[in-house]
Coordinates of C-alpha atoms in Angstrom, one line a residue:
M1 CA 23.5 25.3 -17.9
S2 CA 26.6 23.1 -18.6
Q3 CA 27.2 19.8 -16.9
T4 CA 30.5 18.4 -15.9
F5 CA 31.3 14.7 -15.5
K6 CA 33.2 12.8 -12.9
V7 CA 35.1 9.9 -14.6
S8 CA 36.8 7.1 -12.8
S9 CA 40.5 6.7 -13.4
R10 CA 40.1 2.9 -13.4
G11 CA 38.9 1.0 -16.4
S12 CA 39.5 0.9 -20.1
V13 CA 38.4 3.6 -22.5
R14 CA 38.2 1.0 -25.3
A15 CA 36.1 -1.3 -23.2
T16 CA 33.8 1.7 -22.4
F17 CA 33.2 2.3 -26.1
V18 CA 32.7 -1.3 -26.9
A19 CA 30.2 -1.8 -24.0
A20 CA 28.3 1.3 -24.9
Y21 CA 28.0 0.6 -28.6
S22 CA 27.1 -3.1 -28.0
A23 CA 24.6 -2.0 -25.4
V24 CA 22.7 0.3 -27.7
T25 CA 22.8 -2.3 -30.4
L26 CA 21.3 -4.8 -28.0
A27 CA 18.6 -2.4 -26.9
Q28 CA 17.5 -1.6 -30.4
I29 CA 17.5 -5.3 -31.4
T30 CA 15.1 -6.1 -28.6
N31 CA 13.1 -3.0 -29.3
A32 CA 12.6 -3.9 -32.9
L33 CA 11.9 -7.6 -32.6
P34 CA 8.2 -7.4 -31.5
G35 CA 7.4 -5.2 -34.6
A36 CA 9.0 -7.7 -36.9
L37 CA 7.2 -10.6 -35.2
S38 CA 3.7 -9.3 -34.6
G39 CA 2.1 -11.4 -37.3
T40 CA 4.0 -14.5 -36.1
F41 CA 2.9 -13.8 -32.5
A42 CA -0.8 -13.7 -33.7
V43 CA -0.5 -17.2 -35.1
E44 CA 1.9 -18.6 -32.4
F45 CA -0.2 -17.5 -29.3
R46 CA -3.6 -17.5 -31.0
T47 CA -4.0 -14.1 -29.4
S48 CA -6.8 -11.6 -29.6
G49 CA -6.4 -8.1 -31.1
A50 CA -5.9 -6.7 -27.5
G51 CA -3.3 -9.3 -26.7
L52 CA -1.3 -8.6 -29.9
T53 CA -1.5 -4.9 -29.0
W54 CA -0.2 -5.4 -25.5
I55 CA 2.8 -7.4 -26.9
A56 CA 3.6 -4.7 -29.4
G57 CA 3.0 -1.7 -27.1
M58 CA 4.3 -2.9 -23.7
F59 CA 8.0 -2.9 -24.6
L60 CA 7.8 0.7 -25.8
M61 CA 5.9 1.8 -22.7
G62 CA 8.6 0.2 -20.6
I63 CA 11.0 2.7 -22.4
V64 CA 8.8 5.7 -22.3
V65 CA 7.5 5.9 -18.7
F66 CA 10.9 5.8 -17.0
E67 CA 13.4 7.1 -19.5
L68 CA 13.8 10.6 -18.0
S69 CA 14.6 9.0 -14.6
W70 CA 17.3 6.5 -15.7
G71 CA 19.7 9.2 -16.8
L72 CA 19.4 11.0 -13.5
L73 CA 19.9 7.8 -11.5
G74 CA 23.1 7.2 -13.6
D75 CA 24.2 10.8 -12.8
M76 CA 23.7 10.2 -9.1
F77 CA 24.9 6.7 -8.5
G78 CA 27.3 6.0 -11.5
R79 CA 26.4 4.9 -15.0
K80 CA 28.4 1.7 -14.9
K81 CA 26.1 0.3 -12.2
L82 CA 23.0 1.3 -14.3
L83 CA 24.6 -0.4 -17.3
Y84 CA 24.9 -3.6 -15.3
V85 CA 21.3 -3.4 -14.3
G86 CA 20.1 -2.7 -17.8
A87 CA 22.0 -5.6 -19.3
A88 CA 20.8 -8.0 -16.5
V89 CA 17.2 -6.9 -17.0
S90 CA 17.6 -7.4 -20.7
V91 CA 18.9 -10.9 -20.2
A92 CA 15.8 -11.7 -18.0
G93 CA 13.4 -10.1 -20.5
S94 CA 14.9 -11.9 -23.5
V95 CA 14.9 -15.3 -21.8
L96 CA 11.3 -14.9 -20.7
A97 CA 10.3 -14.0 -24.2
A98 CA 12.1 -17.1 -25.6
L99 CA 10.3 -19.3 -23.2
A100 CA 6.9 -17.7 -23.4
Q101 CA 4.1 -20.1 -24.2
T102 CA 1.1 -17.8 -23.7
T103 CA 0.2 -14.2 -24.5
E104 CA 0.3 -13.2 -20.9
V105 CA 3.9 -14.4 -20.4
M106 CA 5.0 -12.7 -23.6
I107 CA 3.4 -9.4 -22.5
F108 CA 5.3 -9.6 -19.1
A109 CA 8.5 -10.4 -21.0
Q110 CA 8.1 -7.4 -23.2
A111 CA 7.6 -5.2 -20.1
V112 CA 10.8 -6.5 -18.5
G113 CA 12.7 -6.1 -21.8
G114 CA 11.4 -2.6 -22.3
I115 CA 12.7 -1.5 -18.9
G116 CA 16.1 -3.0 -19.7
A117 CA 16.3 -1.2 -23.0
G118 CA 15.0 2.0 -21.4
I119 CA 18.0 1.9 -19.1
L120 CA 20.6 1.0 -21.8
F121 CA 19.6 3.8 -24.3
P122 CA 20.5 6.8 -22.1
I123 CA 23.2 5.2 -20.0
S124 CA 25.2 4.0 -22.9
L125 CA 25.2 7.4 -24.5
S126 CA 26.1 9.2 -21.3
M127 CA 29.0 6.9 -20.6
I128 CA 30.8 7.6 -23.9
A129 CA 30.0 11.4 -23.7
A130 CA 31.6 11.5 -20.3
I131 CA 34.9 10.2 -21.5
T132 CA 35.0 12.4 -24.6
P133 CA 35.5 16.0 -23.3
D134 CA 36.3 17.6 -26.7
H135 CA 33.1 18.9 -28.3
R136 CA 34.0 18.0 -31.8
A137 CA 35.2 14.5 -30.9
R138 CA 32.1 14.0 -28.8
A139 CA 29.9 14.9 -31.8
K140 CA 31.6 12.1 -33.8
V141 CA 31.3 9.7 -30.9
I142 CA 27.5 10.4 -30.6
A143 CA 27.1 9.9 -34.4
T144 CA 28.8 6.6 -34.1
W145 CA 26.5 5.6 -31.2
A146 CA 23.5 6.6 -33.4
G147 CA 25.0 4.4 -36.1
F148 CA 25.1 1.4 -33.8
L149 CA 21.5 2.1 -32.8
S150 CA 20.5 2.1 -36.4
L151 CA 22.5 -1.1 -37.0
G152 CA 20.5 -2.8 -34.3
A153 CA 17.3 -1.8 -36.1
V154 CA 18.7 -3.5 -39.3
I155 CA 19.9 -6.6 -37.5
S156 CA 16.7 -7.2 -35.7
P157 CA 14.3 -8.1 -38.6
V158 CA 17.1 -10.1 -40.3
L159 CA 17.6 -12.0 -37.1
A160 CA 13.9 -12.7 -36.7
G161 CA 13.5 -13.9 -40.3
F162 CA 16.7 -16.0 -40.2
T163 CA 15.9 -17.8 -37.0
A164 CA 12.3 -18.4 -37.9
Q165 CA 13.4 -19.9 -41.3
F166 CA 16.3 -22.1 -40.1
F167 CA 15.6 -23.0 -36.5
T168 CA 11.9 -23.8 -36.6
V169 CA 11.1 -27.5 -36.0
P170 CA 7.6 -28.2 -37.3
G171 CA 5.1 -30.4 -35.4
V172 CA 4.9 -34.1 -36.2
A173 CA 1.3 -34.0 -37.4
P174 CA 0.0 -31.6 -40.1
G175 CA -1.4 -28.5 -38.5
A176 CA 0.2 -29.3 -35.1
P177 CA 2.1 -26.6 -33.2
N178 CA 5.8 -26.3 -33.9
T179 CA 8.0 -28.5 -31.8
F180 CA 10.3 -25.4 -31.6
S181 CA 9.5 -22.0 -33.1
G182 CA 12.7 -20.6 -34.6
W183 CA 12.0 -17.0 -33.6
R184 CA 12.6 -18.0 -30.0
A185 CA 16.3 -18.4 -30.9
A186 CA 16.4 -14.7 -31.8
Y187 CA 15.6 -13.8 -28.2
L188 CA 18.2 -16.3 -26.9
I189 CA 20.8 -14.7 -29.1
A190 CA 19.8 -11.3 -27.7
A191 CA 20.2 -12.7 -24.1
G192 CA 23.6 -13.9 -25.1
L193 CA 24.5 -10.5 -26.4
A194 CA 23.3 -9.0 -23.1
V195 CA 25.7 -11.3 -21.2
L196 CA 28.5 -10.2 -23.4
V197 CA 27.6 -6.5 -22.6
L198 CA 27.8 -7.4 -18.9
M199 CA 31.2 -9.0 -19.3
V200 CA 32.7 -6.1 -21.3
A201 CA 31.2 -3.5 -18.9
L202 CA 33.3 -5.0 -16.1
R203 CA 36.3 -3.3 -17.6
A204 CA 34.6 -0.1 -18.6
K205 CA 35.1 3.3 -16.9
D206 CA 32.5 4.6 -14.5
S207 CA 31.2 8.1 -14.6
A208 CA 28.6 10.4 -12.9
A209 CA 27.5 14.0 -13.1
A210 CA 29.4 16.4 -10.9
D211 CA 26.5 18.9 -10.8
G212 CA 23.0 19.4 -12.2
R213 CA 19.6 18.0 -10.9
R214 CA 20.3 15.8 -7.9
K215 CA 16.8 14.7 -6.8
L216 CA 14.3 12.4 -8.4
D217 CA 10.8 13.9 -9.1
L218 CA 9.0 10.9 -7.6
P219 CA 5.5 12.4 -7.6
G220 CA 5.9 13.5 -11.3
Q221 CA 7.4 10.1 -12.3
A222 CA 4.6 8.2 -10.6
T223 CA 1.7 10.2 -12.0
L224 CA 3.3 10.2 -15.5
A225 CA 3.9 6.5 -15.5
L226 CA 0.5 5.5 -14.0
G227 CA -1.4 8.0 -16.2
L228 CA 0.2 6.7 -19.4
I229 CA -0.4 3.1 -18.4
A230 CA -4.0 3.8 -17.6
V231 CA -4.5 5.4 -21.1
L232 CA -2.7 2.5 -22.7
Y233 CA -4.9 0.0 -20.8
A234 CA -8.0 1.8 -21.9
T235 CA -7.0 1.9 -25.6
V236 CA -5.9 -1.7 -25.7
T237 CA -9.0 -2.9 -23.9
A238 CA -11.1 -1.0 -26.4
V239 CA -9.6 -3.1 -29.2
D240 CA -11.9 -6.0 -28.1
A241 CA -14.4 -4.4 -25.7
G242 CA -15.2 -1.2 -27.7
F243 CA -14.8 2.4 -26.7
G244 CA -18.2 2.4 -25.1
S245 CA -17.2 -0.1 -22.4
A246 CA -17.5 1.1 -18.8
Q247 CA -14.1 -0.3 -18.1
V248 CA -12.6 1.6 -21.0
I249 CA -14.3 4.9 -20.1
A250 CA -13.2 4.5 -16.4
S251 CA -9.6 3.9 -17.4
Y252 CA -9.5 6.9 -19.6
V253 CA -10.9 9.1 -16.8
V254 CA -8.3 7.8 -14.4
G255 CA -5.5 8.4 -17.0
V256 CA -6.6 11.9 -17.7
V257 CA -6.8 12.7 -14.0
L258 CA -3.4 11.4 -13.3
L259 CA -1.9 13.2 -16.3
A260 CA -3.5 16.4 -15.2
A261 CA -2.0 15.9 -11.7
F262 CA 1.4 15.4 -13.5
V263 CA 1.1 18.8 -15.1
I264 CA 0.1 20.4 -11.8
I265 CA 3.1 18.8 -10.0
E266 CA 5.5 19.7 -12.7
S267 CA 4.4 23.3 -12.7
R268 CA 5.1 23.6 -8.9
T269 CA 8.1 21.4 -8.2
A270 CA 11.6 23.0 -8.0
E271 CA 13.3 20.1 -9.9
P272 CA 10.6 18.8 -12.4
L273 CA 10.9 15.8 -14.6
I274 CA 9.9 18.1 -17.5
H275 CA 10.2 21.8 -17.6
L276 CA 6.7 22.9 -18.9
S277 CA 8.1 26.4 -19.7
L278 CA 9.5 24.8 -22.8
F279 CA 6.1 24.7 -24.3
R280 CA 5.6 28.5 -24.0
N281 CA 7.9 28.5 -27.1
S282 CA 5.5 28.0 -30.0
A283 CA 8.3 26.6 -32.3
Y284 CA 9.2 24.0 -29.7
S285 CA 5.5 23.2 -29.0
I286 CA 5.1 22.5 -32.8
T287 CA 8.2 20.3 -32.7
G288 CA 6.8 18.4 -29.7
I289 CA 3.5 17.8 -31.5
V290 CA 5.1 16.5 -34.7
A291 CA 7.5 14.3 -32.7
V292 CA 4.4 12.4 -31.4
T293 CA 2.2 12.5 -34.6
G294 CA 5.0 11.7 -37.0
M295 CA 6.5 8.8 -35.0
F296 CA 3.0 7.5 -34.5
A297 CA 2.6 7.4 -38.2
F298 CA 5.8 5.6 -38.7
L299 CA 5.2 2.8 -36.2
A300 CA 1.6 2.4 -37.1
I301 CA 2.7 1.6 -40.6
C302 CA 5.4 -0.8 -39.3
F303 CA 2.9 -2.6 -37.1
S304 CA 0.3 -2.8 -39.8
T305 CA 2.8 -4.2 -42.2
S306 CA 3.9 -7.0 -39.9
V307 CA 0.3 -8.1 -39.1
A308 CA -0.9 -7.7 -42.7
V309 CA 1.9 -9.5 -44.4
S310 CA 2.6 -12.3 -41.8
G311 CA -0.6 -12.6 -39.8
L312 CA -3.2 -12.1 -42.6
A313 CA -1.4 -12.9 -45.8
L314 CA 0.5 -15.8 -44.1
A315 CA 3.9 -14.9 -45.6
E316 CA 7.0 -16.5 -44.0
T317 CA 8.7 -14.6 -41.2
W318 CA 11.9 -14.1 -43.3
K319 CA 9.9 -12.1 -45.9
V320 CA 8.7 -9.8 -43.1
G321 CA 12.3 -9.5 -42.0
V322 CA 13.3 -8.4 -45.5
L323 CA 10.6 -5.8 -45.6
F324 CA 11.8 -4.4 -42.3
V325 CA 15.3 -4.0 -43.7
F326 CA 13.9 -1.6 -46.3
I327 CA 12.2 0.3 -43.4
Q328 CA 15.1 0.5 -41.0
G329 CA 18.1 0.3 -43.4
P330 CA 17.9 3.9 -44.7
A331 CA 18.3 5.2 -41.1
F332 CA 21.7 3.5 -41.0
A333 CA 22.8 4.1 -44.6
F334 CA 21.8 7.8 -44.6
I335 CA 23.6 8.8 -41.4
P336 CA 26.2 11.0 -43.2
V337 CA 23.6 12.4 -45.6
V338 CA 21.2 13.4 -42.8
G339 CA 24.1 14.8 -40.8
W340 CA 25.2 17.0 -43.7
L341 CA 21.7 18.2 -44.4
I342 CA 21.1 19.2 -40.8
H343 CA 24.2 21.3 -40.8
H344 CA 23.9 22.9 -44.2
V345 CA 20.1 23.1 -44.6
A346 CA 17.5 24.4 -42.2
P347 CA 16.5 21.2 -40.3
R348 CA 12.8 22.0 -40.5
W349 CA 13.0 21.5 -44.3
V350 CA 14.6 18.1 -43.7
L351 CA 11.8 17.3 -41.3
T352 CA 9.1 18.5 -43.7
A353 CA 10.5 16.4 -46.5
G354 CA 10.7 13.3 -44.3
F355 CA 7.1 13.6 -43.0
A356 CA 5.9 14.1 -46.6
L357 CA 7.6 10.9 -47.7
M358 CA 6.1 9.0 -44.8
A359 CA 2.7 10.4 -45.8
V360 CA 3.2 9.1 -49.4
S361 CA 4.0 5.7 -48.0
G362 CA 0.9 5.6 -45.8
F363 CA -1.5 6.6 -48.6
W364 CA 0.2 4.3 -51.1
L365 CA -0.1 1.3 -48.8
S366 CA -3.8 2.1 -48.0
T367 CA -4.6 1.2 -51.6
F368 CA -3.3 -2.4 -51.3
A369 CA -5.6 -5.3 -51.1
L370 CA -5.0 -6.7 -47.6
G371 CA -6.2 -9.7 -45.7
T372 CA -5.9 -12.4 -48.5
P373 CA -2.9 -14.7 -49.0
E374 CA -0.9 -14.1 -52.1
A375 CA -1.8 -17.5 -53.5
F376 CA -5.5 -16.5 -53.4
G377 CA -5.1 -13.2 -55.1
G378 CA -3.7 -11.0 -52.3
S379 CA -1.0 -8.4 -52.7
P380 CA 2.4 -10.1 -53.2
W381 CA 4.9 -9.3 -50.4
T382 CA 7.3 -7.8 -52.9
A383 CA 4.8 -5.1 -53.7
F384 CA 5.3 -3.7 -50.2
I385 CA 9.0 -2.9 -50.9
P386 CA 8.7 0.4 -52.8
P387 CA 6.3 2.2 -50.4
L388 CA 8.3 0.8 -47.4
L389 CA 11.5 2.1 -48.8
V390 CA 9.9 5.5 -49.1
L391 CA 8.8 5.2 -45.5
G392 CA 12.4 4.2 -44.5
I393 CA 13.9 7.3 -46.2
G394 CA 11.3 9.5 -44.6
F395 CA 12.1 8.1 -41.2
A396 CA 15.8 8.5 -41.8
L397 CA 15.2 12.2 -42.5
T398 CA 12.9 12.8 -39.5
V399 CA 14.2 10.8 -36.6
G400 CA 17.3 12.9 -36.0
S401 CA 15.9 16.1 -37.4
V402 CA 13.2 16.3 -34.7
T403 CA 15.8 16.7 -32.0
A404 CA 17.9 19.0 -34.1
V405 CA 14.9 21.4 -34.7
A406 CA 13.9 21.2 -31.0
I407 CA 17.3 22.2 -29.7
N408 CA 17.6 25.0 -32.3
T409 CA 14.3 26.6 -31.1
V410 CA 15.3 27.0 -27.4
P411 CA 18.0 29.0 -25.6
P412 CA 21.3 27.2 -25.0
R413 CA 20.6 26.7 -21.3
Q414 CA 17.5 24.7 -22.1
I415 CA 19.0 22.5 -24.8
G416 CA 19.5 19.4 -22.5
M417 CA 16.0 19.4 -21.2
A418 CA 14.6 20.2 -24.7
S419 CA 16.4 17.3 -26.2
A420 CA 15.4 14.8 -23.5
T421 CA 11.7 16.0 -23.6
T422 CA 11.6 15.7 -27.4
N423 CA 12.9 12.2 -27.2
L424 CA 10.3 11.3 -24.6
L425 CA 7.6 12.7 -26.9
R426 CA 9.1 10.9 -29.9
D427 CA 9.1 7.6 -28.0
L428 CA 5.5 8.2 -26.9
G429 CA 4.6 8.5 -30.6
F430 CA 6.3 5.1 -31.2
A431 CA 4.3 3.6 -28.4
L432 CA 1.0 5.0 -29.7
G433 CA 1.6 3.5 -33.2
P434 CA 0.7 -0.1 -32.5
V435 CA -1.8 0.8 -29.7
V436 CA -3.9 3.3 -31.7
G437 CA -3.3 1.4 -34.9
S438 CA -4.7 -1.8 -33.3
A439 CA -7.8 0.0 -32.0
I440 CA -8.5 1.3 -35.5
A441 CA -7.8 -1.9 -37.4
F442 CA -9.5 -4.3 -35.1
G443 CA -12.5 -2.0 -34.4
I444 CA -13.2 -1.4 -38.2
G445 CA -12.4 -5.1 -38.9
A446 CA -15.0 -6.3 -36.3
T447 CA -17.7 -3.9 -37.7
A448 CA -17.0 -5.1 -41.2
F449 CA -17.0 -8.7 -40.2
A450 CA -20.3 -8.7 -38.2
G451 CA -22.8 -8.7 -41.1
P452 CA -21.1 -11.3 -43.4
L453 CA -20.4 -13.6 -40.4
A454 CA -24.1 -13.6 -39.5
G455 CA -25.0 -14.4 -43.1
I456 CA -22.6 -17.3 -43.3
L457 CA -23.6 -18.8 -39.9
G458 CA -27.3 -18.4 -40.8
G459 CA -26.8 -20.0 -44.1
A460 CA -25.0 -22.9 -42.4
G461 CA -28.2 -23.6 -40.4
L462 CA -27.0 -22.5 -37.0
P463 CA -29.7 -21.3 -34.6
A464 CA -30.0 -17.6 -33.7
E465 CA -28.6 -18.0 -30.2
A466 CA -25.5 -19.7 -31.6
V467 CA -25.0 -17.0 -34.2
S468 CA -25.3 -14.4 -31.5
G469 CA -22.7 -16.0 -29.4
L470 CA -20.2 -16.4 -32.2
A471 CA -20.7 -12.8 -33.3
N472 CA -18.9 -11.7 -30.1
I473 CA -15.6 -13.3 -31.3
P474 CA -13.4 -10.9 -33.1
P475 CA -12.2 -11.8 -36.6
L476 CA -8.6 -12.4 -35.5
G477 CA -9.9 -15.1 -33.2
F478 CA -11.3 -17.0 -36.2
L479 CA -8.0 -16.6 -38.0
S480 CA -5.4 -17.4 -35.3
G481 CA -7.4 -19.6 -33.0
W482 CA -10.0 -21.7 -34.9
D483 CA -9.6 -24.8 -32.7
G484 CA -10.1 -22.6 -29.6
V485 CA -13.2 -21.1 -31.1
I486 CA -14.7 -24.5 -31.8
A487 CA -13.8 -25.8 -28.3
Q488 CA -15.3 -22.7 -26.6
F489 CA -18.5 -22.9 -28.8
S490 CA -19.1 -26.7 -28.2
G491 CA -18.4 -26.3 -24.5
Q492 CA -20.9 -23.4 -24.1
A493 CA -23.5 -25.2 -26.2
A494 CA -23.2 -28.4 -24.1
A495 CA -23.3 -26.3 -20.9
G496 CA -26.5 -24.6 -22.2
G497 CA -28.3 -28.0 -22.4
A498 CA -27.9 -28.7 -26.1
P499 CA -27.9 -32.5 -26.8
A500 CA -24.6 -34.0 -28.0
P501 CA -25.9 -34.8 -31.5
A502 CA -27.0 -31.2 -32.0
V503 CA -23.6 -29.9 -30.8
D504 CA -21.8 -32.3 -33.1
G505 CA -24.0 -31.1 -36.0
M506 CA -23.3 -27.4 -35.3
V507 CA -19.5 -28.1 -35.0
Q508 CA -19.6 -29.9 -38.4
A509 CA -21.4 -27.0 -40.0
L510 CA -18.9 -24.6 -38.6
N511 CA -15.9 -26.6 -39.8
A512 CA -17.5 -26.8 -43.3
A513 CA -17.8 -23.0 -43.3
Q514 CA -14.3 -22.4 -42.0
P515 CA -12.7 -21.4 -45.3
Q516 CA -15.5 -18.9 -46.0
I517 CA -15.5 -17.5 -42.4
Q518 CA -11.7 -17.1 -42.4
G519 CA -11.7 -15.5 -45.8
V520 CA -14.2 -12.9 -44.7
A521 CA -12.4 -12.4 -41.4
G522 CA -9.1 -11.7 -43.3
T523 CA -10.6 -9.2 -45.8
S524 CA -12.5 -7.5 -42.9
L525 CA -9.3 -7.0 -41.0
G526 CA -7.6 -6.0 -44.3
Q527 CA -10.1 -3.1 -44.4
G528 CA -9.1 -2.1 -40.9
F529 CA -5.4 -2.0 -41.7
Q530 CA -6.1 -0.1 -44.9
A531 CA -7.7 2.5 -42.5
V532 CA -4.6 2.5 -40.3
Y533 CA -2.3 3.1 -43.3
F534 CA -4.6 6.0 -44.4
T535 CA -4.7 7.4 -40.8
A536 CA -0.9 7.2 -40.6
G537 CA -0.7 9.1 -43.9
V538 CA -3.0 11.8 -42.6
A539 CA -0.9 12.1 -39.4
A540 CA 2.3 12.3 -41.4
I541 CA 1.0 15.0 -43.8
L542 CA -0.4 17.0 -40.9
S543 CA 3.1 16.8 -39.3
A544 CA 4.7 18.0 -42.5
I545 CA 2.3 21.0 -42.7
L546 CA 2.8 21.9 -39.0
T547 CA 6.6 22.0 -39.5
L548 CA 6.0 24.8 -42.1
F549 CA 4.9 27.0 -39.2
I550 CA 8.3 26.7 -37.4
S551 CA 10.1 29.9 -38.2
A552 CA 13.1 29.5 -40.5
R553 CA 15.2 31.7 -38.1
S554 CA 14.5 29.5 -35.0
S555 CA 15.3 26.3 -36.9
A556 CA 18.4 27.4 -38.8
P557 CA 21.6 25.4 -38.2
M558 CA 23.5 26.8 -35.2
T559 CA 26.7 24.7 -35.3
E560 CA 28.5 26.7 -32.7
A561 CA 25.6 26.7 -30.3
V562 CA 25.0 23.0 -30.7
A563 CA 28.7 22.2 -30.4
G564 CA 28.9 24.3 -27.2
T565 CA 26.1 22.4 -25.6
T566 CA 26.9 18.9 -26.6
Q567 CA 27.3 17.9 -23.0
E568 CA 23.6 18.5 -22.4
N569 CA 22.7 16.6 -25.6
A570 CA 24.9 13.7 -24.6
G571 CA 22.9 13.2 -21.5
A572 CA 19.6 13.1 -23.3
V573 CA 17.8 9.9 -24.3
V574 CA 18.0 9.4 -28.1

């Protein structure tokens, strides 16, 4: 079904393009910042594994859970108004992130920023599609929009590294917190860019959809959002509490029930959020699966690299920024190459090759010695460049090809919904990367850490009850929050009736064992992140294998069909 657009006669075409391109760049900058700064956040906020996972995952969840509804609201009430809202929410999220002093505030800031980016992604694309009626011209405009999205992914890690390097004001005393952490300037710059988007958008043309779906699927939206959040909460909580925790099990049960209710609602409503009939097509179902598993593999590797290089190996933030340029850069540099391949080669082969390269990267990185600073024999940060470049090339080949394969496997009338649904599944994979990756890394790390920690504490002369209490602290806590561990331990010991001299003696013994404890904590977590890299490699190679079962006929390039339905694709979230 084709869709027609109502475009206002007022406003500037040039301002519309500038607003849309700058909006998607802004959205992608804020989207990529948490990934580049995960290791820095671990040190800055002295956060637990669960806290770090919430920071990394909450932004993406803000995009995923509402992205199918923002486009419809723009169609109904005007996209310009939604662009205002998205930019304003992005200002709020970026300022909150810049001012955050605790893990909890940063998590909230990421949720706000994710909602803002989730509005800007689909609305900016729909605005430029509406003012470009010619199919061929629209294809070029959409490619340019995708280029600015990729540009934002390249700018973000450079911005994080540059601001951390040149704007940080160290504390006065050795080991004291920074007077000002430079990475905060990156969020202030993002807030300034959001204000510029608002100003330019004032002169942009407004548009809406003249026909199509005209009603929000509120029951479907609510059950999908709450179900995904419940599953996310369960997985994140399991990072510290374990998967056997009653709270974790209960949250998973609630999430499964809500998602089951979502499926029932979608199968019975006249205007569903997602047309489940798409999945009766085996080729499309396979594409949907690999959209989740393949993008999970990509972001799990990205998240692990940020924590392993910055949080565990203690490399400067600018080095992590350089590594992320090798990850994100190919997606920008290879735009014309991938476009040519999709139109001249069956997209499924491009997809297979991309996932295979991502698998190579994951398996390669799983062989690295992680958890030890380079000065003490750990892997040098430059050693990560070759496998991460392989990852970046693989991602460049897959991120657009997933949608290309999806729309080539369904009838023309379903292309719009197929594209939007595939993008939802792809973004879900992105969100699962840091969440599941954290559960694996911190779970394995805690298990590997328990035995050596007990031996070190016993050798330091601490009593059994003290050893038992400290054993409940995850390894990341000893690395990023040593002072807090000591304060908590001494306070609990004093509250338990231990005399002051005994408490002082145990604290001295702990401080003397600090280098040994932190060394073991780092290598234990290193084992966990090695497992994440390996798991990502397995997920990527399985994705590559699954794409081989997509029939060549269903995934062959269909230039005329795709050109004839660009209107539907333009309304989809990319």
